[in-house]
XYZ file of C-alpha atoms in Angstrom:
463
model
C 0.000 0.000 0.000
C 1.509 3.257 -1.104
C 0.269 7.219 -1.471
C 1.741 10.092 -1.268
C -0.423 12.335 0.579
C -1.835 15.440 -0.715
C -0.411 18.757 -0.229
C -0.699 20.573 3.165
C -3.161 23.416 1.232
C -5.055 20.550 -0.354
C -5.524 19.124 2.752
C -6.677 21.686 4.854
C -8.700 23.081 1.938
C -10.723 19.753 2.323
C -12.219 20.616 5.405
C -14.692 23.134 3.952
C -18.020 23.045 2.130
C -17.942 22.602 -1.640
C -20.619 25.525 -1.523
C -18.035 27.751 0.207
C -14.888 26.865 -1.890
C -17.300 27.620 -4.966
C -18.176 31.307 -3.270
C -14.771 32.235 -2.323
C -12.482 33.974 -4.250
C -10.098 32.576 -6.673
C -7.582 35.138 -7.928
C -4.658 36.795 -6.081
C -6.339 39.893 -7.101
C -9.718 39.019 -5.532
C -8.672 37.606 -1.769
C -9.432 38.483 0.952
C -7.221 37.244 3.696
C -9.459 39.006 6.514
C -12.976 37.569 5.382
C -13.519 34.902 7.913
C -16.084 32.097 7.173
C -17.455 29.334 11.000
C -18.753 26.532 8.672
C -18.902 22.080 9.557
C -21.192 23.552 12.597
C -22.274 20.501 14.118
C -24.201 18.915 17.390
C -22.255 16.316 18.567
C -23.667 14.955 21.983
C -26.397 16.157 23.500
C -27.349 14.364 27.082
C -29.825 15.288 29.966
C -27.447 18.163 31.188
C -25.073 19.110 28.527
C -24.064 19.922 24.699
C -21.193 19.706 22.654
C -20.862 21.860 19.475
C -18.147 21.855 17.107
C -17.219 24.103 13.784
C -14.131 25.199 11.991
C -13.384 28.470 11.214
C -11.202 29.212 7.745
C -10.255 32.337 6.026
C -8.938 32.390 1.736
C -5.262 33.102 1.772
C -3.379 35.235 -0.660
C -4.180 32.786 -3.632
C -7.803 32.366 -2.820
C -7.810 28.859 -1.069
C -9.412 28.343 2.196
C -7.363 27.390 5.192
C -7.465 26.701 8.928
C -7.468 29.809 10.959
C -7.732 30.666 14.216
C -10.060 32.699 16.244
C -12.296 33.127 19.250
C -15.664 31.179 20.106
C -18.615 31.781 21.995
C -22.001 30.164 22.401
C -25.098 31.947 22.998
C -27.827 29.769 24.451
C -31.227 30.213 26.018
C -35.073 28.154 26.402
C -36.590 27.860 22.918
C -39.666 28.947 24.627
C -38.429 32.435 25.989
C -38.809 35.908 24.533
C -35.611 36.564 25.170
C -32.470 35.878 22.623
C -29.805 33.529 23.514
C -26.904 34.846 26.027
C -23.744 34.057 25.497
C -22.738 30.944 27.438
C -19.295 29.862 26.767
C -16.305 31.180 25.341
C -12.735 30.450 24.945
C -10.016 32.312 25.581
C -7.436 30.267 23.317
C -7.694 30.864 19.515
C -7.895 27.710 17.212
C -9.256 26.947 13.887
C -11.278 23.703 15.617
C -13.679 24.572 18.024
C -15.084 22.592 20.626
C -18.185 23.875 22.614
C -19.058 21.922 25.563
C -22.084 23.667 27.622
C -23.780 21.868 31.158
C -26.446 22.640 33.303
C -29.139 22.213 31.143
C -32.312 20.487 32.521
C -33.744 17.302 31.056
C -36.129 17.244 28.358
C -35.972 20.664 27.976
C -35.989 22.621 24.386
C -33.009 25.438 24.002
C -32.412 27.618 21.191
C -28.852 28.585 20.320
C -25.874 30.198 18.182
C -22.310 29.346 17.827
C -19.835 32.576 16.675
C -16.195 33.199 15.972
C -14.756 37.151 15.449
C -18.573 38.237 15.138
C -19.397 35.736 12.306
C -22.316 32.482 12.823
C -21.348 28.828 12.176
C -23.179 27.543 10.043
C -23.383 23.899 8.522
C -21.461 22.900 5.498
C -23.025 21.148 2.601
C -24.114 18.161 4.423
C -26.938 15.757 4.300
C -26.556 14.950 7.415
C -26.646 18.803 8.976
C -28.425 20.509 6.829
C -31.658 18.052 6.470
C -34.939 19.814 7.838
C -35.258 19.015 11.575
C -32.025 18.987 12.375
C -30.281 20.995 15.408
C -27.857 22.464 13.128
C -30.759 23.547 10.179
C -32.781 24.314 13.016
C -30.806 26.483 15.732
C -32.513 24.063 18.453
C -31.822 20.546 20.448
C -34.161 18.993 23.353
C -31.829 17.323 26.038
C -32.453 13.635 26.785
C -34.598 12.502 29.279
C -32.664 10.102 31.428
C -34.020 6.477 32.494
C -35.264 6.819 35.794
C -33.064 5.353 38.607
C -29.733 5.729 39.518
C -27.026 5.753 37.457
C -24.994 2.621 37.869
C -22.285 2.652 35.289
C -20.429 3.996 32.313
C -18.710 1.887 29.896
C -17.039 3.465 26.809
C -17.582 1.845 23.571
C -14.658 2.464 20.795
C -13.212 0.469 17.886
C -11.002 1.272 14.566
C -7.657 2.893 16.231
C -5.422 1.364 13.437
C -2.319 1.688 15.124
C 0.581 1.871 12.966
C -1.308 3.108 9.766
C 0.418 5.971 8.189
C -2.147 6.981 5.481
C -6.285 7.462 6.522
C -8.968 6.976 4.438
C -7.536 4.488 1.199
C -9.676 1.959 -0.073
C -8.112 0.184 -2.835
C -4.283 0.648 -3.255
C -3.757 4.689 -3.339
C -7.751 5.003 -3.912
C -9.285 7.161 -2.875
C -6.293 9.948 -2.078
C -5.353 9.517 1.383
C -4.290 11.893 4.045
C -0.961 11.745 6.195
C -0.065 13.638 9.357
C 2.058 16.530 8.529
C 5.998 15.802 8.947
C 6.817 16.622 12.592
C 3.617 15.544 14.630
C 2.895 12.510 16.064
C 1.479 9.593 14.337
C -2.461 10.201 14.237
C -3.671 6.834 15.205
C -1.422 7.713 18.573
C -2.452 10.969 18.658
C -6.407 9.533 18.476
C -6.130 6.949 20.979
C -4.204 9.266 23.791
C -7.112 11.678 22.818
C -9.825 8.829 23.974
C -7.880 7.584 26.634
C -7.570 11.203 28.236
C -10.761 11.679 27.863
C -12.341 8.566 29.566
C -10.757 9.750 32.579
C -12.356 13.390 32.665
C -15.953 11.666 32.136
C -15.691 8.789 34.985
C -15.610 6.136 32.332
C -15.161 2.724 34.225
C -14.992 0.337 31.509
C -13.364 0.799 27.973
C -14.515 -2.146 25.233
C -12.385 -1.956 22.032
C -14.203 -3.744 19.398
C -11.520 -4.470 16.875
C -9.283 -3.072 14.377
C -6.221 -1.871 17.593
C -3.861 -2.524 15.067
C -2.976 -1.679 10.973
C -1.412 -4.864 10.110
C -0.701 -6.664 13.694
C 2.718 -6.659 13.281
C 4.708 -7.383 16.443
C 5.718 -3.595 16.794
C 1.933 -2.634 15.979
C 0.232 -5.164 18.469
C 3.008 -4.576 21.562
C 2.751 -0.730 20.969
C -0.701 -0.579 21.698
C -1.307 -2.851 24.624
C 1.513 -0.644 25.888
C -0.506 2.608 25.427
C -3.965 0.974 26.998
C -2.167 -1.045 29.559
C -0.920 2.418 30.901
C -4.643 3.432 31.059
C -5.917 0.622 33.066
C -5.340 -3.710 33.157
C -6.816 -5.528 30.272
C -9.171 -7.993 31.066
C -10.712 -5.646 33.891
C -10.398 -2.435 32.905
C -10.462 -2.389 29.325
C -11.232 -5.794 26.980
C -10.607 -5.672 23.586
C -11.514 -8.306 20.489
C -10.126 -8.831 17.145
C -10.670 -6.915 13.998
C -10.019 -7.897 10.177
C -7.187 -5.874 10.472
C -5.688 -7.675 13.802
C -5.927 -10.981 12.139
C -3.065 -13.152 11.512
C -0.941 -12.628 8.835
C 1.622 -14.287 6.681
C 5.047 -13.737 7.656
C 6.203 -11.940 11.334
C 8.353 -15.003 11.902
C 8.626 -14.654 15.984
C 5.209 -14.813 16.280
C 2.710 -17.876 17.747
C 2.635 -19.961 14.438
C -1.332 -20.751 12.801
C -0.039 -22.957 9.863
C 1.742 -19.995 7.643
C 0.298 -17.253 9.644
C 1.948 -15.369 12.455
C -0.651 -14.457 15.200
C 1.189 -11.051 17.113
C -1.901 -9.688 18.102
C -2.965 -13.145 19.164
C 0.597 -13.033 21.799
C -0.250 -9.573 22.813
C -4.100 -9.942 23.538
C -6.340 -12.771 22.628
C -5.664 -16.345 21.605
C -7.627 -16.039 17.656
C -11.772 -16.685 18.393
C -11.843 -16.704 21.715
C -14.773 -15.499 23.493
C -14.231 -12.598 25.561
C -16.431 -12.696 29.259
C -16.292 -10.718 31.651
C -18.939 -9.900 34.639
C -19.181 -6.259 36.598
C -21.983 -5.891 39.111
C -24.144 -8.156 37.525
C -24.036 -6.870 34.109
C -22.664 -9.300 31.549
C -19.882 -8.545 28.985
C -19.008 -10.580 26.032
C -16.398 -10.142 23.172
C -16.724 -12.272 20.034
C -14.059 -12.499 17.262
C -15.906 -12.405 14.577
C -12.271 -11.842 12.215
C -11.758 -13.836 9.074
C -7.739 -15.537 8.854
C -8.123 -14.303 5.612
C -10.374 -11.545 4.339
C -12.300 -8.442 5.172
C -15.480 -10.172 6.159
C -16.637 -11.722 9.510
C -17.342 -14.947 10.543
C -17.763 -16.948 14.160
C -15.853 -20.343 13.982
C -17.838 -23.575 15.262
C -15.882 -23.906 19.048
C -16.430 -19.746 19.631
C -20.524 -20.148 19.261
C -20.841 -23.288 20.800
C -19.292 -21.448 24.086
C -21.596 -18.607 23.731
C -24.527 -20.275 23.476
C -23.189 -22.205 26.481
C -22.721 -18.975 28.806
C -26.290 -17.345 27.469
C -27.908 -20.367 27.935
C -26.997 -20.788 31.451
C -28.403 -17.512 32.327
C -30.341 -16.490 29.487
C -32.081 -13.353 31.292
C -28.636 -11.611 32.501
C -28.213 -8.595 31.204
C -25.488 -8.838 28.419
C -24.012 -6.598 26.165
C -22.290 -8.135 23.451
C -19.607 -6.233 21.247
C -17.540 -7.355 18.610
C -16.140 -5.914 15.821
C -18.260 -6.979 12.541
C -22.189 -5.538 12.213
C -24.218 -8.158 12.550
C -27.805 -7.129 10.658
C -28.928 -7.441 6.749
C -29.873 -3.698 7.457
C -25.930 -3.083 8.215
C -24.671 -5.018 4.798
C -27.340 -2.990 2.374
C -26.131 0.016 3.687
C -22.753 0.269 4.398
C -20.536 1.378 1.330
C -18.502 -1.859 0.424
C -21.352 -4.906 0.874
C -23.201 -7.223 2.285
C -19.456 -8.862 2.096
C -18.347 -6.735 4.460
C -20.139 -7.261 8.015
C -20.787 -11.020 9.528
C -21.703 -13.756 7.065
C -25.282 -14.113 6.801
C -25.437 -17.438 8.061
C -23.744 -16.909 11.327
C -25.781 -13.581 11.555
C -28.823 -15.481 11.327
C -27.711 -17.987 13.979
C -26.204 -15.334 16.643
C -29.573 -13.672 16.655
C -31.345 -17.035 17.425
C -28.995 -17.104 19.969
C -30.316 -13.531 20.666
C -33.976 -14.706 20.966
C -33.056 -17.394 23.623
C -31.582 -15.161 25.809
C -33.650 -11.929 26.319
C -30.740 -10.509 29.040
C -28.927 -9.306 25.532
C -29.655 -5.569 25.112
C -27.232 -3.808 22.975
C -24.172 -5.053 20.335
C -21.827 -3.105 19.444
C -19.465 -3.155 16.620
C -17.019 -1.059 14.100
C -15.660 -2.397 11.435
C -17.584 0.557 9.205
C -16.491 3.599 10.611
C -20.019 5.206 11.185
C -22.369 6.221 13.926
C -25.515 3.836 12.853
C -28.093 2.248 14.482
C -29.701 -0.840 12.703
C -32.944 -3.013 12.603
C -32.662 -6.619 13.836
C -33.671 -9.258 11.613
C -35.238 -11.457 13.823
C -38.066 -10.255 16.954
C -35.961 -9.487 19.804
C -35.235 -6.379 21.705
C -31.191 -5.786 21.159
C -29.882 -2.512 19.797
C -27.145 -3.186 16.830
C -25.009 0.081 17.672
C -22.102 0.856 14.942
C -20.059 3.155 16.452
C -17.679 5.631 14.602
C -13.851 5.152 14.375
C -11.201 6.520 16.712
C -8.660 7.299 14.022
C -10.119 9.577 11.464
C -13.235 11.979 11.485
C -15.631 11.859 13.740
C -12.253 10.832 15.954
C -14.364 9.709 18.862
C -16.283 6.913 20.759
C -19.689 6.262 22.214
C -20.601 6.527 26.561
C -23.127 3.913 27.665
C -24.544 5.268 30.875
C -26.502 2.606 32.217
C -28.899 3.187 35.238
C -31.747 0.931 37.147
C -34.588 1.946 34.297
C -32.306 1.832 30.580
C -29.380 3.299 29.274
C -28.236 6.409 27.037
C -26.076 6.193 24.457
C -23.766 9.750 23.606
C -21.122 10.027 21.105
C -18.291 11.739 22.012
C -15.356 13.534 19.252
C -12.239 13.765 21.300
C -11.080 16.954 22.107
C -7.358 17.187 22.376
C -5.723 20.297 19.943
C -3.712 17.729 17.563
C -7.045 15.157 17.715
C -9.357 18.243 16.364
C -6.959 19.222 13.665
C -6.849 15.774 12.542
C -10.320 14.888 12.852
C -10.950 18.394 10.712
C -8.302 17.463 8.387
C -10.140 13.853 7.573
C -13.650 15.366 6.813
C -11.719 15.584 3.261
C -11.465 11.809 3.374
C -13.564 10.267 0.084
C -13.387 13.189 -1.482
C -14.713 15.085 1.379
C -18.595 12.292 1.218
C -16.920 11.244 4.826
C -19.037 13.219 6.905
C -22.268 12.188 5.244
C -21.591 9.008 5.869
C -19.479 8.271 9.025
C -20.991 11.061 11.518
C -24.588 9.561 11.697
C -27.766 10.922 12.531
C -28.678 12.874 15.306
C -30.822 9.600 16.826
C -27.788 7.354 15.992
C -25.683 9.485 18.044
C -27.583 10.499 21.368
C -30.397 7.897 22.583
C -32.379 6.670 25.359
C -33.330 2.757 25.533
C -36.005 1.773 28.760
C -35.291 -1.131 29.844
C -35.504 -2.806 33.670
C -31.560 -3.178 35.128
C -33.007 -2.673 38.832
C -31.067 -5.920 40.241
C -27.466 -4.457 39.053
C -25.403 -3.192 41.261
């Protein structure tokens, strides 16, 4: 695999709106290096108390093109039912092109109005399905905060996948196709930069679990696989703190010759982590946690292998009504293969789909799996009648850059996506909304719903 990268200008051109690079001057003659433009406003997270906004601010420079400059922020926010305009809420003192609003306080259920500025100008979308679709918060200039489930709150467990570590070039899909990005000479390597960006932030919102559903590393090489169980081991102690399972791209390959041996494979990530399908359980305060390999020896696709079922059914079947979240790092649903952009190919074979969500129907404890695999914030249909959200949640490495929060308390859960917010993680995450020819946005940030959710459901005998 091979690209060279774009240039820096084409890069950071990427981040803006085709509208906007279309209404911006082109000529030396005609720029205007002062004319500031707050466009890719988005609504990130929105929970019972709080709100995170984001938008980039750029400016044409002396040949026309738009780039990355910095400037002030404020938010101005107030009830959508009041007479009054919106008062400014937030604002930050420290200039940057990639703003990052996050606003508490609010009261549940409750319907605010409000406006995101930089140097006097309004953020606005860019040319985005996803933003700019009637209804939205962003087309709209108003959110309603979630209700919570009633009860206590009883845990938070992070959901992430897709760090890629060791990958030097985001967003290729067939040899150099489409052009990729690389970080900048000088910086740290992104999918480093991405996963120190999580892992500080888990910290700063009380996370107590952290379940990595694939894809850790960009070709599990022995330097790749020992690299990052370095990085999460210094977070916490796998197997209790954080549990991981295998992705396509963690899967054994040929060659690495000091690795455990599978035939003419080399298993690194296998030495580092997890023996190849091996169920994953785990059990904290009464709520269940299984990881399934669902990774191919050879391939992009997903399967389960014979011995890996067989020992889920036998842990579901002895205690079929515990609640259990399942994650692993294929989507599972027919929904999930129509829709996302390489196949039905792409997410768990059919067959083993159909027979995981028998499984599913057996054991009614099962609320909520969660995979990668597709880079996207997407909720699908089941295909058979049982109650389990099928959560795809977006990647850590590239734009959105974040991962989900499950807070679960004694009446349901809600589900927030988080970007993370580090300086060099907001650059890069703005620097990959150019990824497929800047379509990435559209399709990896999700809906609104996808993103922020409440689920009922009855956990009153966890702890």
């Amino acid at each position: 695999m091979s690209c060279c990268g774009p240039s820096r200008r084409t890069v950071l051109g990427a981040i803006a709106s085709a509208a906007l690079l279309s209404a911006m001057p082109t000529s030396r003659a005609r720029a205007r290096p002062v004319s500031l433009v707050a466009t890719d406003l988005e609504v990130v997270t929105v929970t019972d108390s709080s709100v995170v906004l984001t938008w980039t601010t750029v400016a044409p420079d002396e040949s026309g093109r738009l780039i990355p400059v910095p400037s002030d922020a404020e938010v101005r926010l107030g009830p959508a039912d009041s007479l009054n305009a919106p008062v400014p809420v937030f604002a930050d003192p420290d200039r940057t092109p990639f703003h990052y609003a996050e606003i508490g306080g609010l009261e549940p259920g409750r319907r605010y109005r409000f406006e995101a500025w930089s140097q006097g100008v309004r953020a606005t979308p860019a040319l985005s399905l996803t933003t700019l679709s009637p209804g939205t918060p962003e087309a709209t200039g108003e959110f309603t905060t979630m209700v919570p489930p009633p009860g206590r709150l009883l845990r938070t467990i992070a959901l992430a996948n897709d760090v890629h570590y060791g990958e030097t070039v985001s967003g290729l899909v067939v040899g150099s196709f489409p052009p990729g990005f690389r970080q900048p000479a000088g910086l740290p390597p992104y999918p480093e930069v991405m996963l120190s960006a999580l892992l500080d932030d888990l910290r700063a919102r009380g996370a107590d679990r952290l379940l990595v559903a694939g894809d850790l590393t960009s070709e599990a090489t022995p330097e790749e696989s020992r690299a990052v169980r370095a990085r999460l081991d210094s977070w916490g102690t796998l197997g209790s703190d954080y549990l991981v399972t295998r992705g396509n791209h963690d899967r054994p390959h040929l060659g690495h010759r000091s690795c455990t041996h599978l035939g003419e494979h080399r298993d690194c990530w296998g030495d580092n982590f997890l023996a190849r399908q091996e169920l994953v359980e785990h059990e904290v305060g009464g709520l269940r946690l299984l990881g399934v390999d669902t990774s191919e020896l050879d391939g992009a696709g997903g399967r389960i292998e014979r011995p890996q079922f067989d020992r889920l059914a036998e842990v579901l079947r002895a205690d079929p009504d515990r609640p259990t979240l399942v994650f692993g790092h294929h989507p599972v649903t027919i929904e999930s293969g129509l829709t996302n952009t390489a196949g039905p190919a792409f997410v768990l074979d059919g067959t083993d789909s159909a027979e995981l969500q028998r499984l599913y129907e057996r054991a009614p404890g099962v609320f909520l799996h969660h995979s990668g695999h597709t880079h996207r914030n997407r909720r699908t249909k089941p295909d058979a009648a049982i109650a389990v959200e099928f959560l795809e949640v977006a990647a850590v490495k590239e734009y959105p850059g974040g991962y989900s929060l499950l807070r679960v308390y004694e009446g349901g859960y809600m589900v927030n996506f988080y970007k993370t917010r580090t300086e060099d993680a907001r650059r890069w995450s703005g620097t990959t909304r150019g990824e497929y020819f800047g379509l990435l946005p559209d399709y990896s940030l999700g809906t609104f719903a996808d993103r922020n959710h409440v689920v009922a459901r009855d956990f009153s005998g966890l702890s």
